[in-house]
Tab-separated table of C-alpha atoms in Angstrom:
chain	number	residue	atom	x	y	z
A	1	UNK	CA	85.555	189.929	218.742
A	2	UNK	CA	86.132	186.467	217.851
A	3	UNK	CA	86.091	185.425	214.036
A	4	UNK	CA	82.905	183.819	212.902
A	5	UNK	CA	82.374	182.014	209.328
A	6	UNK	CA	80.438	180.122	207.188
A	7	UNK	CA	82.265	176.497	205.934
A	8	UNK	CA	82.864	178.105	203.156
A	9	UNK	CA	86.099	176.692	200.521
A	10	UNK	CA	88.620	179.364	199.565
A	11	UNK	CA	88.166	178.589	195.255
A	12	UNK	CA	84.473	178.118	195.675
A	13	UNK	CA	83.169	182.070	195.837
A	14	UNK	CA	84.345	185.477	195.531
A	15	UNK	CA	83.537	188.063	198.205
A	16	UNK	CA	83.175	191.738	199.048
A	17	UNK	CA	85.063	192.816	201.931
A	18	UNK	CA	84.183	195.802	204.542
A	19	UNK	CA	85.884	197.132	207.071
A	20	UNK	CA	85.032	199.693	209.447
A	21	UNK	CA	83.090	200.368	212.243
A	22	UNK	CA	79.317	198.275	212.571
A	23	UNK	CA	77.032	199.136	214.539
A	24	UNK	CA	73.669	196.865	215.110
A	25	UNK	CA	71.460	195.390	218.066
A	26	UNK	CA	71.186	191.674	219.599
A	27	UNK	CA	68.574	190.044	221.886
A	28	UNK	CA	70.875	190.543	224.540
A	29	UNK	CA	71.921	194.134	224.099
A	30	UNK	CA	70.169	196.479	221.585
A	31	UNK	CA	73.218	198.633	220.166
A	32	UNK	CA	76.513	196.149	219.440
A	33	UNK	CA	79.136	198.690	218.033
A	34	UNK	CA	81.977	196.533	216.148
A	35	UNK	CA	84.855	198.779	215.914
A	36	UNK	CA	87.560	198.068	213.259
A	37	UNK	CA	85.515	194.881	212.246
A	38	UNK	CA	85.666	193.283	209.016
A	39	UNK	CA	83.057	191.754	207.173
A	40	UNK	CA	82.433	189.366	204.345
A	41	UNK	CA	79.568	189.057	201.918
A	42	UNK	CA	79.199	185.626	199.597
A	43	UNK	CA	77.588	185.592	196.156
A	44	UNK	CA	74.541	185.013	197.369
A	45	UNK	CA	74.017	188.200	199.161
A	46	UNK	CA	74.747	186.103	202.707
A	47	UNK	CA	76.980	187.555	205.661
A	48	UNK	CA	79.956	184.938	205.119
A	49	UNK	CA	81.999	186.291	208.101
A	50	UNK	CA	82.687	188.628	210.888
A	51	UNK	CA	85.943	189.255	212.107
A	52	UNK	CA	88.222	192.007	213.063
A	53	UNK	CA	90.866	193.915	211.368
A	54	UNK	CA	93.768	193.049	213.243
A	55	UNK	CA	92.940	189.144	211.651
A	56	UNK	CA	92.817	190.522	207.952
A	57	UNK	CA	95.499	188.967	206.643
A	58	UNK	CA	94.383	185.284	208.099
A	59	UNK	CA	90.891	186.068	206.808
A	60	UNK	CA	92.253	186.577	203.355
A	61	UNK	CA	93.906	183.645	203.142
A	62	UNK	CA	91.223	181.437	204.510
A	63	UNK	CA	88.478	183.070	202.364
A	64	UNK	CA	90.651	184.375	199.755
A	65	UNK	CA	90.122	187.689	198.620
A	66	UNK	CA	92.679	189.997	198.531
A	67	UNK	CA	94.027	192.775	200.452
A	68	UNK	CA	93.643	195.600	197.931
A	69	UNK	CA	89.548	194.503	197.392
A	70	UNK	CA	88.363	195.390	200.981
A	71	UNK	CA	86.326	198.578	201.066
A	72	UNK	CA	87.724	200.812	203.656
A	73	UNK	CA	84.943	203.228	205.826
A	74	UNK	CA	85.954	206.531	206.053
A	75	UNK	CA	86.293	208.026	209.828
A	76	UNK	CA	83.163	209.095	210.301
A	77	UNK	CA	81.413	206.312	208.203
A	78	UNK	CA	79.475	203.552	209.829
A	79	UNK	CA	77.346	200.295	208.626
A	80	UNK	CA	74.235	199.577	210.187
A	81	UNK	CA	71.444	197.404	209.269
A	82	UNK	CA	68.753	198.020	207.080
A	83	UNK	CA	65.608	199.535	208.517
A	84	UNK	CA	62.301	197.759	208.501
A	85	UNK	CA	58.941	199.601	207.464
A	86	UNK	CA	56.341	197.205	209.086
A	87	UNK	CA	53.217	199.023	208.089
A	88	UNK	CA	53.468	201.330	204.961
A	89	UNK	CA	49.905	201.943	202.647
A	90	UNK	CA	51.971	202.628	199.049
A	91	UNK	CA	48.926	203.711	197.677
A	92	UNK	CA	48.463	207.064	199.532
A	93	UNK	CA	52.397	208.154	199.305
A	94	UNK	CA	50.356	211.075	196.907
A	95	UNK	CA	49.056	212.712	199.348
A	96	UNK	CA	51.682	212.279	202.230
A	97	UNK	CA	52.354	215.357	203.953
A	98	UNK	CA	48.622	216.807	203.923
A	99	UNK	CA	44.790	216.045	205.029
A	100	UNK	CA	45.630	215.465	208.471
A	101	UNK	CA	42.696	217.524	209.805
A	102	UNK	CA	40.427	214.533	210.841
A	103	UNK	CA	40.256	211.947	212.813
A	104	UNK	CA	40.635	208.469	211.607
A	105	UNK	CA	37.443	207.149	210.279
A	106	UNK	CA	36.354	209.981	208.454
A	107	UNK	CA	39.450	210.752	207.208
A	108	UNK	CA	39.773	206.750	205.114
A	109	UNK	CA	36.253	208.223	204.012
A	110	UNK	CA	37.001	211.802	202.909
A	111	UNK	CA	41.162	211.693	201.307
A	112	UNK	CA	41.816	207.705	201.681
A	113	UNK	CA	39.308	205.780	199.569
A	114	UNK	CA	38.582	208.427	196.998
A	115	UNK	CA	42.486	208.377	195.991
A	116	UNK	CA	42.728	204.497	196.609
A	117	UNK	CA	40.129	203.908	193.976
A	118	UNK	CA	42.373	205.460	191.463
A	119	UNK	CA	44.605	202.773	191.301
A	120	UNK	CA	42.394	200.855	189.009
A	121	UNK	CA	44.553	203.059	186.077
A	122	UNK	CA	47.774	201.243	186.503
A	123	UNK	CA	49.700	204.650	185.068
A	124	UNK	CA	48.821	205.736	187.704
A	125	UNK	CA	49.459	203.100	190.179
A	126	UNK	CA	52.997	203.370	188.484
A	127	UNK	CA	53.673	206.722	188.879
A	128	UNK	CA	52.647	206.493	192.831
A	129	UNK	CA	54.200	203.140	193.419
A	130	UNK	CA	57.475	203.673	191.773
A	131	UNK	CA	57.875	206.946	193.683
A	132	UNK	CA	57.739	205.400	196.941
A	133	UNK	CA	59.652	202.247	196.539
A	134	UNK	CA	62.517	204.785	195.804
A	135	UNK	CA	61.609	207.331	198.606
A	136	UNK	CA	61.594	204.419	201.204
A	137	UNK	CA	64.899	202.942	199.529
A	138	UNK	CA	66.669	206.191	199.897
A	139	UNK	CA	65.971	206.743	203.223
A	140	UNK	CA	67.310	203.579	204.214
A	141	UNK	CA	64.180	201.324	204.169
A	142	UNK	CA	65.249	197.995	203.134
A	143	UNK	CA	62.568	196.081	204.039
A	144	UNK	CA	58.713	197.154	203.509
A	145	UNK	CA	55.557	195.743	204.694
A	146	UNK	CA	53.150	196.987	201.752
A	147	UNK	CA	48.884	197.502	201.960
A	148	UNK	CA	48.245	198.639	198.180
A	149	UNK	CA	44.506	198.611	196.869
A	150	UNK	CA	41.766	196.658	196.181
A	151	UNK	CA	42.979	196.265	192.586
A	152	UNK	CA	45.133	193.060	191.810
A	153	UNK	CA	47.066	194.149	189.021
A	154	UNK	CA	48.383	197.192	190.541
A	155	UNK	CA	49.292	195.828	193.337
A	156	UNK	CA	51.172	193.020	191.283
A	157	UNK	CA	52.792	195.970	189.846
A	158	UNK	CA	53.545	197.316	193.433
A	159	UNK	CA	55.391	193.635	193.571
A	160	UNK	CA	57.100	193.928	190.646
A	161	UNK	CA	58.357	197.270	191.189
A	162	UNK	CA	59.841	196.613	194.754
A	163	UNK	CA	61.538	193.635	192.932
A	164	UNK	CA	62.904	195.660	190.007
A	165	UNK	CA	64.446	198.190	192.718
A	166	UNK	CA	65.867	195.635	195.343
A	167	UNK	CA	63.820	196.048	198.150
A	168	UNK	CA	62.503	193.281	200.103
A	169	UNK	CA	59.097	193.352	200.595
A	170	UNK	CA	55.661	192.122	201.878
A	171	UNK	CA	53.186	193.099	199.598
A	172	UNK	CA	49.067	192.853	200.011
A	173	UNK	CA	46.191	193.340	198.073
A	174	UNK	CA	43.498	195.396	200.150
A	175	UNK	CA	40.488	193.340	200.630
A	176	UNK	CA	37.274	195.294	201.987
A	177	UNK	CA	33.752	193.754	200.869
A	178	UNK	CA	31.934	196.508	203.470
A	179	UNK	CA	32.266	200.326	202.163
A	180	UNK	CA	29.259	202.834	202.085
A	181	UNK	CA	31.258	205.878	201.668
A	182	UNK	CA	32.834	205.283	198.667
A	183	UNK	CA	30.255	202.906	196.921
A	184	UNK	CA	33.019	202.199	193.497
A	185	UNK	CA	35.593	201.292	196.285
A	186	UNK	CA	34.627	198.055	197.645
A	187	UNK	CA	34.348	194.659	196.670
A	188	UNK	CA	32.016	191.621	197.132
A	189	UNK	CA	32.837	188.877	199.510
A	190	UNK	CA	33.230	186.511	196.696
A	191	UNK	CA	35.400	189.133	194.190
A	192	UNK	CA	37.536	189.620	197.358
A	193	UNK	CA	38.343	186.025	198.257
A	194	UNK	CA	38.705	185.079	194.439
A	195	UNK	CA	41.335	188.360	193.485
A	196	UNK	CA	43.143	187.443	196.580
A	197	UNK	CA	43.503	183.775	195.281
A	198	UNK	CA	44.554	185.076	191.834
A	199	UNK	CA	47.101	187.692	193.899
A	200	UNK	CA	48.516	185.248	195.849
A	201	UNK	CA	49.263	182.891	192.897
A	202	UNK	CA	50.407	184.901	190.446
A	203	UNK	CA	53.139	186.947	192.824
A	204	UNK	CA	54.581	183.590	194.143
A	205	UNK	CA	54.637	182.018	190.468
A	206	UNK	CA	56.885	185.251	189.841
A	207	UNK	CA	59.559	183.937	192.330
A	208	UNK	CA	60.748	186.935	193.399
A	209	UNK	CA	63.873	186.280	195.701
A	210	UNK	CA	62.577	188.997	198.041
A	211	UNK	CA	58.996	189.772	197.823
A	212	UNK	CA	56.150	188.118	199.091
A	213	UNK	CA	52.232	188.344	199.361
A	214	UNK	CA	50.644	189.136	202.265
A	215	UNK	CA	47.119	188.956	202.889
A	216	UNK	CA	45.485	191.898	203.953
A	217	UNK	CA	41.665	192.355	205.212
A	218	UNK	CA	41.388	195.989	205.652
A	219	UNK	CA	39.998	196.007	209.287
A	220	UNK	CA	37.224	194.752	211.039
A	221	UNK	CA	34.966	198.194	210.463
A	222	UNK	CA	35.857	197.331	206.462
A	223	UNK	CA	35.412	192.945	206.179
A	224	UNK	CA	32.847	191.229	206.786
A	225	UNK	CA	33.218	188.198	209.515
A	226	UNK	CA	32.763	185.658	206.647
A	227	UNK	CA	35.218	187.144	204.271
A	228	UNK	CA	37.814	187.352	207.677
A	229	UNK	CA	37.347	183.801	207.803
A	230	UNK	CA	37.984	183.036	204.197
A	231	UNK	CA	41.319	185.406	204.113
A	232	UNK	CA	42.425	183.395	207.186
A	233	UNK	CA	42.069	180.002	205.269
A	234	UNK	CA	43.777	181.715	202.146
A	235	UNK	CA	46.922	182.974	204.035
A	236	UNK	CA	46.566	179.307	205.839
A	237	UNK	CA	46.582	177.282	202.579
A	238	UNK	CA	49.404	179.873	201.087
A	239	UNK	CA	51.348	179.793	204.571
A	240	UNK	CA	51.682	183.496	203.514
A	241	UNK	CA	51.945	186.387	206.136
A	242	UNK	CA	48.627	188.081	207.584
A	243	UNK	CA	48.384	192.388	208.079
A	244	UNK	CA	45.566	194.614	209.482
A	245	UNK	CA	44.534	197.099	211.660
A	246	UNK	CA	43.519	197.364	215.209
A	247	UNK	CA	42.416	199.770	218.160
A	248	UNK	CA	43.896	202.368	216.493
A	249	UNK	CA	41.374	204.808	217.878
A	250	UNK	CA	38.247	205.153	220.257
A	251	UNK	CA	35.862	205.571	217.807
A	252	UNK	CA	36.804	202.657	215.481
A	253	UNK	CA	36.714	200.088	218.911
A	254	UNK	CA	33.397	201.316	219.708
A	255	UNK	CA	32.215	200.810	216.457
A	256	UNK	CA	33.495	197.163	216.113
A	257	UNK	CA	31.953	196.372	219.626
A	258	UNK	CA	28.524	197.231	217.726
A	259	UNK	CA	29.375	195.078	214.495
A	260	UNK	CA	30.477	192.408	216.172
A	261	UNK	CA	28.403	192.089	219.585
A	262	UNK	CA	29.199	188.809	219.557
A	263	UNK	CA	33.127	189.061	220.825
A	264	UNK	CA	34.704	190.434	224.081
A	265	UNK	CA	36.903	192.286	222.022
A	266	UNK	CA	38.381	194.079	218.801
A	267	UNK	CA	41.156	191.004	219.278
A	268	UNK	CA	38.612	188.496	219.650
A	269	UNK	CA	37.129	189.148	216.445
A	270	UNK	CA	40.145	188.335	214.807
A	271	UNK	CA	41.184	185.484	216.728
A	272	UNK	CA	37.731	184.076	216.497
A	273	UNK	CA	38.590	184.245	212.209
A	274	UNK	CA	41.761	182.695	212.938
A	275	UNK	CA	43.666	185.639	211.945
A	276	UNK	CA	46.210	185.680	214.519
A	277	UNK	CA	49.433	183.913	213.722
A	278	UNK	CA	52.928	183.779	214.253
A	279	UNK	CA	53.107	185.285	210.411
A	280	UNK	CA	50.457	188.488	211.040
A	281	UNK	CA	51.336	191.775	211.859
A	282	UNK	CA	48.692	194.092	213.034
A	283	UNK	CA	49.116	198.167	213.062
A	284	UNK	CA	48.616	200.489	215.877
A	285	UNK	CA	47.115	198.963	219.196
A	286	UNK	CA	46.818	201.773	220.764
A	287	UNK	CA	44.102	200.869	222.876
A	288	UNK	CA	44.407	197.218	223.269
A	289	UNK	CA	44.317	195.562	227.009
A	290	UNK	CA	46.956	193.863	228.815
A	291	UNK	CA	43.995	190.934	227.939
A	292	UNK	CA	44.311	191.679	224.656
A	293	UNK	CA	48.343	191.425	224.267
A	294	UNK	CA	48.323	188.345	226.287
A	295	UNK	CA	46.784	187.151	223.069
A	296	UNK	CA	48.996	188.368	221.064
A	297	UNK	CA	51.641	186.688	222.797
A	298	UNK	CA	49.779	183.277	223.045
A	299	UNK	CA	49.566	183.470	218.853
A	300	UNK	CA	52.702	185.233	218.091
A	301	UNK	CA	51.046	187.686	216.326
A	302	UNK	CA	53.111	190.922	216.211
A	303	UNK	CA	52.628	194.366	216.482
A	304	UNK	CA	53.175	197.721	213.854
A	305	UNK	CA	54.208	200.831	216.136
A	306	UNK	CA	53.122	203.933	213.978
A	307	UNK	CA	53.755	207.006	216.367
A	308	UNK	CA	53.708	209.563	213.470
A	309	UNK	CA	50.169	208.043	212.185
A	310	UNK	CA	48.766	208.015	216.207
A	311	UNK	CA	50.131	211.643	216.738
A	312	UNK	CA	49.132	212.886	213.411
A	313	UNK	CA	45.041	211.613	213.373
A	314	UNK	CA	45.058	212.067	217.039
A	315	UNK	CA	44.361	208.360	217.572
A	316	UNK	CA	45.968	207.349	220.946
A	317	UNK	CA	49.830	206.827	222.453
A	318	UNK	CA	50.974	203.537	221.835
A	319	UNK	CA	52.933	201.911	225.385
A	320	UNK	CA	55.461	200.341	224.011
A	321	UNK	CA	57.570	199.509	227.313
A	322	UNK	CA	54.135	197.447	227.985
A	323	UNK	CA	53.984	195.535	225.117
A	324	UNK	CA	57.843	194.358	225.437
A	325	UNK	CA	56.397	193.819	229.236
A	326	UNK	CA	54.340	191.392	227.688
A	327	UNK	CA	57.029	190.013	225.399
A	328	UNK	CA	54.711	190.654	222.157
A	329	UNK	CA	56.400	191.316	219.263
A	330	UNK	CA	56.662	195.135	217.896
A	331	UNK	CA	58.218	196.617	215.116
A	332	UNK	CA	57.974	200.505	213.968
A	333	UNK	CA	56.064	201.258	210.794
A	334	UNK	CA	55.654	204.714	208.788
A	335	UNK	CA	51.873	204.381	207.970
A	336	UNK	CA	51.817	206.723	205.258
A	337	UNK	CA	49.722	208.674	204.713
A	338	UNK	CA	48.354	209.084	208.144
A	339	UNK	CA	51.997	209.355	208.932
A	340	UNK	CA	53.556	212.178	206.944
A	341	UNK	CA	56.752	211.030	206.362
A	342	UNK	CA	57.850	208.112	204.826
A	343	UNK	CA	61.236	208.150	206.442
A	344	UNK	CA	61.454	205.444	209.551
A	345	UNK	CA	64.368	207.667	210.835
A	346	UNK	CA	61.315	210.033	211.224
A	347	UNK	CA	59.523	206.649	212.923
A	348	UNK	CA	62.624	206.424	215.413
A	349	UNK	CA	62.151	210.086	216.673
A	350	UNK	CA	58.324	210.053	216.746
A	351	UNK	CA	58.233	207.087	218.864
A	352	UNK	CA	61.032	208.595	221.626
A	353	UNK	CA	58.627	211.519	221.378
A	354	UNK	CA	55.517	209.136	222.353
A	355	UNK	CA	57.623	207.370	225.258
A	356	UNK	CA	58.425	211.168	226.627
A	357	UNK	CA	54.772	212.173	226.440
A	358	UNK	CA	53.989	208.715	228.054
A	359	UNK	CA	57.020	209.792	230.613
A	360	UNK	CA	55.597	213.317	231.780
A	361	UNK	CA	51.494	211.554	231.985
A	362	UNK	CA	53.564	209.246	234.907
A	363	UNK	CA	56.627	210.300	236.476
A	364	UNK	CA	57.324	206.747	236.922
A	365	UNK	CA	57.339	205.711	233.627
A	366	UNK	CA	60.520	204.441	232.097
A	367	UNK	CA	60.971	205.848	228.624
A	368	UNK	CA	62.595	204.437	225.933
A	369	UNK	CA	66.660	204.636	224.814
A	370	UNK	CA	67.743	205.275	221.656
A	371	UNK	CA	69.245	202.385	221.625
A	372	UNK	CA	65.699	199.930	222.195
A	373	UNK	CA	64.369	201.829	219.342
A	374	UNK	CA	67.088	201.593	217.232
A	375	UNK	CA	66.445	198.028	217.530
A	376	UNK	CA	62.815	198.295	216.978
A	377	UNK	CA	63.670	200.005	213.768
A	378	UNK	CA	66.146	197.145	212.576
A	379	UNK	CA	65.818	193.642	214.431
A	380	UNK	CA	62.862	194.494	216.273
A	381	UNK	CA	60.995	194.519	212.672
A	382	UNK	CA	62.533	191.927	211.229
A	383	UNK	CA	60.834	189.526	213.837
A	384	UNK	CA	57.759	191.601	213.435
A	385	UNK	CA	57.403	190.540	210.184
A	386	UNK	CA	59.295	187.077	210.879
A	387	UNK	CA	61.912	187.750	209.170
A	388	UNK	CA	64.551	187.888	211.773
A	389	UNK	CA	65.938	184.823	210.536
A	390	UNK	CA	67.104	186.207	207.278
A	391	UNK	CA	67.348	190.004	208.250
A	392	UNK	CA	67.872	192.676	210.847
A	393	UNK	CA	71.415	192.525	211.837
A	394	UNK	CA	74.998	191.449	211.334
A	395	UNK	CA	74.984	187.956	212.148
A	396	UNK	CA	76.941	185.140	209.945
A	397	UNK	CA	74.562	183.733	207.390
A	398	UNK	CA	71.737	186.430	207.204
A	399	UNK	CA	71.430	188.547	204.264
A	400	UNK	CA	73.561	191.650	204.062
A	401	UNK	CA	70.702	194.279	204.549
A	402	UNK	CA	72.559	197.173	205.418
A	403	UNK	CA	73.404	201.105	205.154
A	404	UNK	CA	76.433	203.132	204.307
A	405	UNK	CA	76.091	205.849	206.951
A	406	UNK	CA	78.268	209.089	206.645
A	407	UNK	CA	77.865	211.298	209.319
A	408	UNK	CA	79.865	214.113	207.916
A	409	UNK	CA	78.655	213.806	204.457
A	410	UNK	CA	79.789	217.343	202.320
A	411	UNK	CA	76.159	220.007	202.629
A	412	UNK	CA	74.254	217.239	204.668
A	413	UNK	CA	72.695	218.289	208.081
A	414	UNK	CA	75.095	217.229	210.933
A	415	UNK	CA	77.832	219.339	211.906
A	416	UNK	CA	80.517	217.479	213.952
A	417	UNK	CA	82.314	219.804	215.478
A	418	UNK	CA	84.703	217.686	217.364
A	419	UNK	CA	85.303	213.755	216.624
A	420	UNK	CA	83.271	211.806	218.276
A	421	UNK	CA	82.769	207.991	219.404
A	422	UNK	CA	80.338	205.521	217.298
A	423	UNK	CA	77.827	205.744	219.596
A	424	UNK	CA	77.550	209.367	219.267
A	425	UNK	CA	77.445	209.141	215.529
A	426	UNK	CA	74.972	206.961	215.379
A	427	UNK	CA	72.467	209.039	218.050
A	428	UNK	CA	73.378	212.151	215.948
A	429	UNK	CA	72.192	210.535	212.928
A	430	UNK	CA	68.981	208.997	214.011
A	431	UNK	CA	68.058	212.228	215.537
A	432	UNK	CA	69.712	214.787	213.296
A	433	UNK	CA	70.322	213.023	209.735
A	434	UNK	CA	68.421	212.586	206.685
A	435	UNK	CA	68.565	210.486	203.424
A	436	UNK	CA	72.118	212.446	202.274
A	437	UNK	CA	73.559	210.786	204.996
A	438	UNK	CA	73.024	207.234	203.802
A	439	UNK	CA	75.219	206.907	200.871
A	440	UNK	CA	74.645	203.414	199.958
A	441	UNK	CA	71.870	201.182	200.767
A	442	UNK	CA	72.193	197.269	200.415
A	443	UNK	CA	69.628	194.681	200.257
A	444	UNK	CA	70.922	190.905	200.131
A	445	UNK	CA	74.366	191.876	199.499
A	446	UNK	CA	73.271	194.018	196.094
A	447	UNK	CA	74.082	197.892	196.424
A	448	UNK	CA	70.333	199.455	195.841
A	449	UNK	CA	71.288	202.711	196.419
A	450	UNK	CA	72.574	204.839	194.464
A	451	UNK	CA	70.410	204.136	191.844
A	452	UNK	CA	71.758	203.071	188.634
A	453	UNK	CA	69.774	203.266	184.937
């Protein structure tokens, strides 16, 4: 490992320096293991240098840190990049783990819309949003792409809470001008457009360093074509991200065909409305055709793979291998509460499960490896959200978004019988571990877990 570093003068910057095992992904290899490595984080939370432990004296002289200040990881510990949840409904967290007995469209009308309508109450919103931000951070989600509700003030509150707890987040005020099932949970097209503009303006005015707005048409079923086009224009004019849903289940796809008869596909609906961009992430995509995936590739649009939700609501199986073959950007999402777990470790496991189900159906199918899924949960997710220049792996110049993992934490879920190499420790953590193994969480160099008063 050759020493890498930024151009820093010895006396200008104070560094936090860590020594031990680091595991991460690059585009060349899904799993790279750096043993006895030194990593320095500057005052701005960026990785300033990466080197080998044997070069500690040379690096200490260059960067001006004291050897006694180096933080040494224990034998069964390693650092990994923070995980990226590319699709989560913060407003649905209160009933996560329940209400999974219906297919998507009935599920929305029976459970989701009535609960989301309650977020005009800011006290209720604060209670739910505080819990979901804390829960996801404890489980190692350093970056989250959130759906909120149609309520602007509650959505702004979610942005504030993410900032206060130190999570990197994209926050979206949901837009929907069609909803005949829960009549008190819908907007007029004019209100949706105006409130989206207000949401973006007020959130940007806060100048939170790690929280940004994302334009959020819920999906084509609940939005008229004029609103979809207006939202695309708002996103373009403000240079912000876009998120929505696409091709989650068969009934939804058929309904979209009826609602938009002039479009050739679900993807075509969004494409005609200018919503597919290199800063757009679409959730699910279980039933996208190869032709539609080609449009995703051409426009730079990403997919958020949400396997727990896809299985829990019996929506379908996304063929991630085929998505990657089409060179479409893809990350993982929990999709709370269609997905019952807010943990990205669960998303990793369900992604592997889905891939194995596909291989059972087709013996010639190339199953995803755990190393590939590890990359999807970290670097892949950051790329899907167009944040890979800032986070996703341990690269000089990127923010230090990281999890300190202790596989042998006392009273934890993993029993180590004998000494194991780092690759095995990572595999055990991904298959057996939980939040107890995540002893510290860093976002942009700041320790955000354990929480402080």
